[in-house]
Coordinates of C-alpha atoms in Angstrom, one line a residue:
M1 CA -68.8 116.5 87.9
S2 CA -66.6 118.1 85.6
R3 CA -63.3 115.3 86.8
W4 CA -66.5 112.7 85.1
L5 CA -67.3 114.4 82.8
N6 CA -62.7 115.2 81.4
A7 CA -63.2 111.9 82.0
I8 CA -66.1 110.5 79.7
L9 CA -64.9 112.6 77.2
I10 CA -61.0 111.4 76.8
A11 CA -62.0 108.0 76.8
I12 CA -64.5 108.8 73.6
A13 CA -62.1 110.9 72.3
L14 CA -59.6 107.0 72.5
L15 CA -62.1 105.3 71.4
A16 CA -62.4 107.8 67.9
L17 CA -58.0 107.2 67.3
P18 CA -57.4 104.4 64.9
I19 CA -55.6 102.5 66.3
W20 CA -55.4 99.2 66.8
S21 CA -56.7 97.0 69.7
A22 CA -55.2 93.9 70.5
P23 CA -57.4 90.9 70.0
E24 CA -59.2 89.0 72.2
C25 CA -57.5 85.8 73.6
G26 CA -58.9 83.3 72.2
R27 CA -58.9 79.1 73.6
N28 CA -55.5 80.2 75.9
P29 CA -52.4 83.0 76.6
E30 CA -50.1 81.4 74.7
Q31 CA -52.5 81.9 71.9
C32 CA -53.0 85.8 73.2
R33 CA -49.5 86.7 72.9
E34 CA -49.1 85.0 69.8
Q35 CA -52.4 87.5 68.0
A36 CA -50.0 89.5 69.4
M37 CA -46.8 89.4 67.9
H38 CA -48.8 88.8 65.1
P39 CA -51.5 91.0 64.2
D40 CA -54.1 91.2 61.7
L41 CA -54.2 94.5 60.7
P42 CA -57.9 95.6 59.7
E43 CA -57.7 97.2 55.9
P44 CA -57.2 100.7 55.6
Q45 CA -59.6 102.3 53.6
P46 CA -58.9 102.4 49.6
E47 CA -59.0 106.1 49.4
V48 CA -56.5 106.0 52.1
R49 CA -53.4 103.4 50.7
K50 CA -53.8 101.9 47.0
M51 CA -52.0 98.6 47.6
R52 CA -48.9 98.3 44.6
A53 CA -50.1 95.3 42.4
V54 CA -47.1 93.6 40.8
E55 CA -48.8 91.5 37.5
G56 CA -49.4 87.6 39.0
E57 CA -47.8 88.5 42.9
D58 CA -51.7 86.8 43.5
T59 CA -51.0 83.3 42.1
T60 CA -49.8 80.4 43.1
A61 CA -48.3 80.5 40.1
Y62 CA -46.1 83.3 40.2
W63 CA -44.2 82.1 43.4
R64 CA -43.7 78.5 42.3
E65 CA -41.9 79.9 39.1
K66 CA -39.9 82.0 40.8
G67 CA -39.8 79.6 43.0
V68 CA -38.1 77.2 39.9
Q69 CA -36.8 79.8 37.4
F70 CA -34.1 80.6 41.1
V71 CA -32.9 76.7 41.2
Q72 CA -32.5 76.1 37.1
Q73 CA -30.3 79.6 37.1
K74 CA -28.4 77.8 40.5
L75 CA -28.1 74.4 38.6
A76 CA -27.1 76.2 35.4
A77 CA -24.1 77.8 37.3
E78 CA -20.3 77.2 36.5
L79 CA -17.8 77.6 38.7
N80 CA -16.1 79.8 38.2
Q81 CA -12.0 79.2 39.1
R82 CA -9.4 81.0 36.8
Q83 CA -7.4 83.4 38.4
A84 CA -8.6 87.1 39.1
K85 CA -6.7 89.5 36.8
N86 CA -7.9 92.1 38.6
V87 CA -9.9 92.8 42.1
I88 CA -12.6 95.9 43.1
L89 CA -13.7 95.2 46.4
F90 CA -16.7 97.9 47.0
L91 CA -17.8 98.5 50.9
G92 CA -20.8 100.1 51.8
D93 CA -19.8 101.9 54.9
G94 CA -22.8 101.0 57.8
M95 CA -24.3 99.2 55.4
G96 CA -25.8 96.2 57.4
V97 CA -29.2 94.1 56.4
T98 CA -31.9 97.0 57.0
T99 CA -30.1 99.5 55.7
T100 CA -30.3 96.9 51.8
A101 CA -33.9 96.4 52.3
S102 CA -35.6 99.2 53.0
A103 CA -33.7 101.5 49.8
R104 CA -34.8 98.7 47.8
N105 CA -38.1 100.7 47.9
L106 CA -35.8 103.9 46.0
L107 CA -36.0 101.4 43.4
G108 CA -39.7 101.2 43.2
G109 CA -40.7 97.8 45.8
E110 CA -40.1 95.8 48.2
E111 CA -39.4 93.3 45.1
K112 CA -36.6 95.0 44.0
A113 CA -33.0 94.5 44.4
L114 CA -30.4 96.7 44.6
S115 CA -27.2 96.1 42.0
F116 CA -25.5 93.6 43.6
E117 CA -27.6 91.6 45.6
N118 CA -27.9 90.1 42.3
F119 CA -24.3 88.2 42.1
P120 CA -23.7 84.3 42.7
Y121 CA -22.8 84.6 45.9
T122 CA -23.1 85.7 49.0
G123 CA -21.9 85.0 53.2
L124 CA -21.8 86.6 56.3
S125 CA -19.0 88.0 58.2
K126 CA -18.9 88.3 62.2
T127 CA -18.0 91.8 62.4
Y128 CA -16.6 92.3 65.8
S129 CA -13.1 93.7 67.1
V130 CA -10.5 92.0 68.8
D131 CA -11.1 95.0 72.0
K132 CA -15.0 95.0 71.4
I133 CA -18.5 93.2 70.7
V134 CA -19.6 96.4 68.0
P135 CA -16.4 97.7 65.9
D136 CA -15.7 101.0 64.1
S137 CA -14.2 101.6 61.0
A138 CA -10.5 101.7 61.8
C139 CA -10.5 98.0 62.8
T140 CA -12.9 96.7 60.9
A141 CA -10.7 98.5 58.1
T142 CA -7.2 96.5 59.2
A143 CA -9.5 92.4 58.9
Y144 CA -11.1 93.0 55.6
L145 CA -8.3 94.6 53.9
C146 CA -5.3 93.6 56.1
G147 CA -6.6 90.3 57.3
V148 CA -5.5 91.0 60.9
K149 CA -8.7 92.2 63.7
G150 CA -7.2 95.0 65.4
Q151 CA -8.3 97.2 68.5
E152 CA -11.4 100.0 68.3
G153 CA -9.6 103.0 66.6
T154 CA -6.3 101.6 65.0
I155 CA -5.6 101.1 61.2
G156 CA -3.0 98.4 59.6
V157 CA -1.7 97.6 63.5
N158 CA -2.3 93.7 65.2
G159 CA -4.3 94.1 68.4
Q160 CA -0.9 94.8 70.2
V161 CA -1.5 98.1 69.8
P162 CA -3.7 100.1 72.1
R163 CA -6.3 103.4 70.6
T164 CA -4.0 106.7 71.0
D165 CA -0.9 104.4 71.9
C166 CA 2.1 106.9 70.9
K167 CA 4.5 104.3 71.7
V168 CA 3.6 100.3 71.2
M169 CA 2.4 102.0 67.5
L170 CA 5.9 102.7 66.7
D171 CA 7.2 98.8 66.8
E172 CA 6.8 98.1 63.0
T173 CA 6.6 93.9 64.4
T174 CA 2.9 95.1 64.8
H175 CA 2.3 96.7 61.7
V176 CA 0.3 94.8 59.4
D177 CA 0.0 95.1 56.1
S178 CA -2.4 95.6 53.2
I179 CA -4.0 93.0 50.2
A180 CA -3.3 97.2 48.1
K181 CA 0.6 96.3 49.1
W182 CA 0.0 92.2 48.2
A183 CA -1.4 93.7 45.0
M184 CA 2.2 95.5 44.3
E185 CA 4.8 93.5 45.1
A186 CA 3.2 90.9 42.5
G187 CA 3.0 93.8 40.2
K188 CA 0.2 95.0 40.0
W189 CA -1.4 98.9 40.5
A190 CA -3.8 99.8 43.1
G191 CA -5.0 102.3 43.6
L192 CA -8.6 104.3 46.1
V193 CA -12.3 106.0 45.5
T194 CA -14.3 107.1 48.5
T195 CA -17.0 109.8 49.7
T196 CA -15.6 110.3 52.6
R197 CA -11.7 112.1 53.7
V198 CA -9.5 110.3 51.1
T199 CA -7.4 109.5 54.5
H200 CA -10.4 108.2 57.0
A201 CA -10.3 105.4 58.6
S202 CA -12.4 103.2 55.9
P203 CA -9.7 103.5 52.8
S204 CA -6.6 104.7 55.6
G205 CA -7.0 100.8 55.8
V206 CA -5.5 100.3 52.1
Y207 CA -2.4 102.3 53.2
A208 CA -1.7 103.6 57.0
H209 CA -0.2 102.3 60.2
I210 CA -1.6 104.0 62.5
A211 CA -3.3 103.6 66.3
E212 CA -5.6 106.4 66.4
R213 CA -8.2 106.6 63.6
D214 CA -7.6 110.8 64.2
W215 CA -4.6 111.4 63.2
E216 CA -5.2 112.6 59.7
N217 CA -2.6 115.4 60.1
D218 CA 0.0 115.8 62.2
A219 CA -1.1 118.5 64.9
E220 CA -3.8 115.9 65.2
V221 CA -0.8 113.7 66.1
T222 CA 0.9 116.2 68.2
T223 CA -1.9 117.2 70.5
D224 CA -2.4 114.2 71.7
C225 CA 1.4 112.2 71.8
G226 CA 3.8 115.5 71.4
A227 CA 5.9 116.6 67.7
D228 CA 8.9 115.4 68.3
S229 CA 6.9 111.6 68.7
G230 CA 8.3 110.5 66.1
I231 CA 4.7 109.0 64.5
K232 CA 3.6 110.1 60.7
D233 CA 0.5 111.0 60.5
I234 CA -2.4 109.3 57.9
A235 CA -2.0 112.5 55.1
Y236 CA 1.6 112.4 55.6
Q237 CA 1.7 108.0 55.0
L238 CA -0.9 108.7 52.0
S239 CA 1.8 111.0 50.4
R240 CA 5.0 109.3 51.6
G241 CA 5.2 106.2 53.1
E242 CA 5.5 102.7 51.1
V243 CA 1.9 101.8 49.8
G244 CA -0.2 105.3 49.6
S245 CA 2.9 107.0 47.7
K246 CA 2.4 104.2 44.9
L247 CA -1.4 104.0 44.5
R248 CA -1.9 104.9 41.1
V249 CA -5.2 106.8 41.8
I250 CA -7.1 108.1 44.8
M251 CA -10.2 110.1 45.0
G252 CA -12.2 111.1 47.4
G253 CA -12.1 114.8 49.9
G254 CA -9.9 115.5 52.4
R255 CA -8.1 118.6 51.2
K256 CA -7.6 120.4 54.5
H257 CA -4.9 116.9 56.2
F258 CA -3.1 117.8 53.0
V259 CA -1.6 121.7 53.7
D260 CA 0.0 123.9 55.8
S261 CA -2.7 126.3 57.7
S262 CA -0.5 129.2 56.8
L263 CA -0.1 127.9 53.4
E264 CA -3.6 128.4 53.1
S265 CA -6.9 129.5 54.8
W266 CA -8.2 126.2 54.8
G267 CA -5.4 124.1 55.3
K268 CA -4.9 122.1 58.9
R269 CA -1.3 120.5 59.0
T270 CA 0.6 123.3 61.4
D271 CA 4.1 121.5 59.3
G272 CA 4.5 123.7 56.5
L273 CA 4.0 121.0 53.8
N274 CA 1.8 120.8 51.3
L275 CA 1.7 117.4 50.0
I276 CA -1.0 118.1 47.4
D277 CA 1.6 120.9 45.2
E278 CA 4.1 117.5 45.8
F279 CA 2.0 114.8 44.4
K280 CA 2.6 117.5 41.2
A281 CA 5.2 118.1 41.5
A282 CA 6.7 114.9 41.5
S283 CA 5.9 114.4 37.8
D284 CA 4.9 116.5 34.9
K285 CA 2.6 113.2 33.9
N286 CA 0.4 113.0 37.5
V287 CA -2.5 114.4 37.9
Y288 CA -4.6 116.2 39.9
V289 CA -8.6 117.7 39.7
T290 CA -11.2 118.7 41.5
T291 CA -13.7 118.9 39.9
A292 CA -16.2 116.3 38.6
A293 CA -15.8 118.5 34.9
E294 CA -11.8 118.3 35.5
L295 CA -12.1 115.4 36.2
E296 CA -14.3 113.3 33.3
A297 CA -11.2 115.1 31.4
V298 CA -8.2 113.3 32.0
D299 CA -6.3 112.2 30.4
V300 CA -6.1 108.3 31.3
T301 CA -3.3 106.6 28.9
T302 CA -1.1 110.2 30.3
T303 CA -1.6 110.2 33.3
D304 CA 1.2 108.5 35.8
R305 CA -1.0 108.9 38.5
L306 CA -4.6 110.5 39.3
M307 CA -5.8 112.4 42.3
G308 CA -8.8 113.7 42.7
L309 CA -9.5 115.6 45.8
F310 CA -13.5 117.0 45.3
N311 CA -13.6 118.6 48.6
D312 CA -11.6 120.4 52.0
D313 CA -13.9 117.6 54.1
H314 CA -15.8 114.6 53.6
L315 CA -18.3 115.1 50.3
Q316 CA -21.2 116.6 50.3
Y317 CA -24.6 113.7 50.4
M318 CA -25.5 113.5 47.2
M319 CA -29.1 114.4 48.5
E320 CA -27.4 118.2 49.4
T321 CA -25.8 118.3 46.0
T322 CA -27.4 121.1 43.5
P323 CA -27.1 121.2 40.0
E324 CA -24.3 123.3 40.1
S325 CA -22.3 121.5 42.4
S326 CA -18.9 120.7 41.3
Q327 CA -18.1 117.8 42.7
P328 CA -18.6 114.3 41.0
T329 CA -20.4 111.2 42.2
L330 CA -19.1 107.9 43.1
E331 CA -20.6 106.0 39.8
Q332 CA -18.5 109.1 38.1
M333 CA -15.3 108.3 40.3
T334 CA -15.9 104.2 40.0
R335 CA -15.9 104.8 36.0
K336 CA -12.3 106.9 35.1
A337 CA -10.5 104.4 37.5
I338 CA -11.7 101.6 37.0
E339 CA -11.0 103.0 32.5
Y340 CA -7.0 103.8 34.2
M341 CA -7.1 101.2 36.0
Q342 CA -7.5 98.4 33.0
Q343 CA -4.3 99.9 31.7
S344 CA -2.0 98.1 33.7
E345 CA -1.2 94.5 32.7
Q346 CA -0.8 92.7 35.5
G347 CA -3.7 93.9 37.6
Y348 CA -4.8 95.6 39.5
F349 CA -6.5 96.0 43.0
L350 CA -8.9 98.8 43.4
F351 CA -10.9 99.7 47.2
I352 CA -13.7 101.4 46.8
E353 CA -16.4 103.0 49.1
G354 CA -20.2 104.2 50.3
G355 CA -19.1 105.8 52.8
R356 CA -21.7 108.0 53.9
I357 CA -23.7 106.0 54.4
D358 CA -22.6 105.1 58.3
Q359 CA -22.7 109.2 58.4
A360 CA -26.4 109.6 57.5
H361 CA -26.7 106.2 60.5
H362 CA -25.5 108.5 62.7
I363 CA -27.2 110.8 62.6
N364 CA -30.4 109.2 62.1
Q365 CA -31.0 110.7 58.7
A366 CA -32.2 107.6 57.1
R367 CA -32.9 109.0 53.4
M368 CA -29.6 110.2 52.9
A369 CA -28.4 107.1 54.3
L370 CA -30.6 105.0 51.9
N371 CA -29.8 107.1 49.5
E372 CA -26.2 106.6 49.2
T373 CA -27.0 102.9 49.2
V374 CA -28.4 104.0 46.4
E375 CA -25.7 106.1 44.2
F376 CA -23.2 103.0 46.0
S377 CA -25.3 100.7 44.1
K378 CA -24.7 103.0 41.2
A379 CA -21.1 102.7 41.4
I380 CA -21.6 98.9 41.5
A381 CA -23.6 98.3 38.7
A382 CA -20.8 100.8 36.7
A383 CA -18.0 98.2 37.5
Q384 CA -20.1 95.0 36.2
E385 CA -20.8 97.1 33.3
L386 CA -16.7 98.3 32.9
T387 CA -15.5 94.7 34.2
S388 CA -15.2 91.0 33.1
E389 CA -16.4 88.2 35.6
D390 CA -13.9 85.8 33.0
D391 CA -10.7 88.2 34.7
T392 CA -12.2 90.3 38.2
L393 CA -13.6 89.7 40.5
L394 CA -15.9 92.2 42.7
V395 CA -15.9 92.0 46.3
V396 CA -19.5 93.9 47.8
T397 CA -19.2 94.1 51.6
A398 CA -20.2 96.2 54.7
D399 CA -17.5 97.3 58.2
H400 CA -20.2 97.1 60.4
S401 CA -24.5 98.3 60.5
H402 CA -25.9 99.8 62.7
V403 CA -28.9 99.8 65.2
F404 CA -31.3 101.0 62.3
T405 CA -34.7 99.5 61.7
Y406 CA -37.4 98.6 59.4
A407 CA -40.4 97.4 60.9
G408 CA -43.9 98.0 61.2
Y409 CA -46.1 95.3 59.3
A410 CA -45.9 98.4 56.5
Y411 CA -48.2 97.3 53.5
R412 CA -47.2 97.2 50.5
G413 CA -46.5 100.0 48.5
E414 CA -46.9 102.7 51.6
D415 CA -44.3 105.5 51.4
V416 CA -40.8 103.7 53.6
F417 CA -40.0 106.8 55.2
G418 CA -43.6 107.2 56.6
K419 CA -46.5 105.9 59.8
A420 CA -46.9 102.3 60.3
P421 CA -50.3 101.2 59.9
V422 CA -50.6 100.8 63.9
T423 CA -50.2 102.9 66.6
G424 CA -48.6 102.1 70.4
L425 CA -50.7 102.0 73.5
D426 CA -49.8 105.6 74.2
G427 CA -52.2 106.4 71.2
Q428 CA -49.8 108.2 69.1
P429 CA -48.2 106.7 65.0
Y430 CA -44.7 105.0 65.0
M431 CA -42.6 104.8 61.9
V432 CA -42.2 102.2 59.7
L433 CA -38.0 103.5 60.1
S434 CA -36.3 104.4 63.6
Y435 CA -33.3 103.9 65.7
A436 CA -32.6 101.5 69.1
N437 CA -30.3 105.3 70.2
G438 CA -28.2 108.2 68.5
P439 CA -29.4 112.5 69.4
S440 CA -33.3 112.3 67.5
Y441 CA -34.3 112.0 70.8
E442 CA -35.5 115.1 72.0
N443 CA -37.7 115.5 69.2
F444 CA -39.6 113.0 69.4
Y445 CA -40.3 112.8 73.4
N446 CA -41.5 115.3 75.3
T447 CA -39.2 115.1 78.9
E448 CA -41.6 116.6 80.7
T449 CA -44.8 115.5 79.8
K450 CA -43.2 112.0 80.0
E451 CA -44.8 111.7 76.8
R452 CA -43.9 110.8 72.7
K453 CA -44.7 113.1 70.4
D454 CA -46.0 112.9 67.0
P455 CA -44.0 111.8 64.7
T456 CA -46.0 112.1 61.8
T457 CA -45.5 116.3 63.0
V458 CA -41.4 115.9 63.0
I459 CA -41.1 114.5 59.8
T460 CA -41.9 116.4 56.9
G461 CA -39.7 114.8 54.0
A462 CA -37.1 117.4 53.5
H463 CA -34.6 115.7 52.8
D464 CA -32.4 115.7 56.0
D465 CA -35.6 114.5 58.0
E466 CA -34.0 113.2 61.8
F467 CA -36.0 109.6 62.3
P468 CA -36.9 108.0 65.7
S469 CA -34.7 107.3 68.7
G470 CA -35.4 105.1 71.7
V471 CA -32.1 106.7 73.6
P472 CA -30.6 109.7 73.3
I473 CA -27.3 109.7 72.5
H474 CA -25.1 112.3 70.2
M475 CA -24.7 110.0 67.5
D476 CA -26.8 106.9 66.8
S477 CA -23.6 103.8 66.9
H478 CA -23.0 100.8 65.3
G479 CA -24.6 97.3 65.3
G480 CA -23.1 94.2 66.0
D481 CA -24.4 92.5 63.1
D482 CA -23.1 90.4 60.7
V483 CA -23.0 91.7 57.7
P484 CA -23.4 90.4 53.8
V485 CA -20.1 89.9 51.7
Y486 CA -21.9 89.3 47.3
A487 CA -19.5 88.1 45.5
L488 CA -18.6 88.2 41.4
G489 CA -16.3 86.7 39.2
P490 CA -12.7 84.4 40.1
W491 CA -13.5 81.3 43.1
S492 CA -16.6 83.8 43.8
H493 CA -18.0 80.7 45.6
L494 CA -15.5 80.9 48.0
F495 CA -17.4 83.8 49.6
T496 CA -20.3 82.0 51.0
G497 CA -20.6 81.0 54.6
V498 CA -21.0 82.6 58.3
Y499 CA -16.6 83.8 58.4
E500 CA -14.3 85.6 60.1
Q501 CA -14.3 89.6 58.9
S502 CA -11.2 89.2 58.4
T503 CA -10.6 86.2 56.2
I504 CA -12.0 88.5 52.8
P505 CA -8.6 89.7 52.1
H506 CA -7.6 86.1 52.3
L507 CA -10.3 85.2 50.2
M508 CA -9.3 88.2 47.4
A509 CA -6.0 87.0 47.6
Y510 CA -6.6 83.3 46.9
A511 CA -8.4 84.0 43.8
S512 CA -5.4 86.5 42.2
C513 CA -2.9 84.8 43.5
L514 CA -1.6 87.6 46.0
G515 CA 0.7 87.4 49.2
E516 CA 2.3 84.7 50.8
G517 CA -0.5 82.7 52.1
H518 CA -2.4 79.6 50.4
T519 CA -3.9 81.1 46.5
M520 CA -5.3 79.3 43.4
C521 CA -1.2 79.7 42.3
S522 CA 0.2 77.7 45.2
K523 CA -1.8 74.3 45.1

């Protein structure tokens, strides 16, 4: 009897759960499947949810007027075919469309827009590499900065160089130059800003040629290739390389890769060098800063070159900074970089990366990833404010996406970091945001009982909450889907369509008459 009683109690408990049950099949099985795919969910009780109201959204006139306004805006647009004096490339590392779409909620709602989503022209770039369907940030940097695709993990070399190959990369015919070098050859200034280490994969694409993205200091090269390989590490190339040594602005993190461990406790080099002191000694007008206050105080009119290294490693996530934190925001670095670069009479190329969007996604921490996206948007808004679309081309894109999902039929106005309004067939709720894979798996799945845990008992509202992942791996993986490209300014209309990621620098070069390819000046 006890077994039957238990079964009855379980049945009653399941019926009491606020779960959505599959609709009854209609005229045929296909209709039933359609209903299951697109459920008509029960409205929650008013005391549970207050739907955000946008005035007029419930009327026909509201949406028709928005449509008409957009058509009129497009019809009024004039193609800007001036030569771009300046080019700024903004790179949101790991910023796929699910990231931008969900990040709008942090601005107040799904109907809001990140600053760059108001740019007049958009396109999609295909991100695969020579050897991988889904790329990393190294080979993609080669594509969108050098105009050539390479193999995963390599930077500034073509597809003939395998990752970690210590010999093939020494052949300089495999090296490919970035648009920063093209700009310098045209008499322009070039620089980079990032929230990661300045020797990290994305910014390294501006100046480095390397077979392994992790060779950021000489010790790493020695470990893989020996002491006499002839390979110059990434920090060395930034300090003494043909392009790196001429960059006018360098801002981000990564101090540790520039200094020998015998000179500073935080140093990682083993060759006795202090490349930071070398930078300062090269000119009494070279300015080196380590805090936001020092950066703010820089007089750009008396500065030859500006280097800001604000942390030994990557910069902190913005959500983990405190009022006492001394690091600048990406917006502050962007403003100072543009203030400095605007002194160039011939113009400039500037690379600016919001690099920690990617790193938060890798550890399934959606709150921090979306917050970093909003910070990235602020930097772009600042650039738009400080420049003119008459002579400055702004391009915003991502290197790759992530396996990050934004789903679950949530109601308008509900917390995007909350649960969906229905539950799974196992009776447990699921979240609006989740990942296909990543390190959070064990937090949400009981491997002993083979059951999902209630994710709302795990996600507490902390900035570093991990969101559910479906497959247990050490770090969430990148996604292989196309990523958006947004453009504003001279020849920005060229950035429409679907194209190879390696097309991007050629389009920027066309607009600003850089490099040896086809440009507006060679028509």
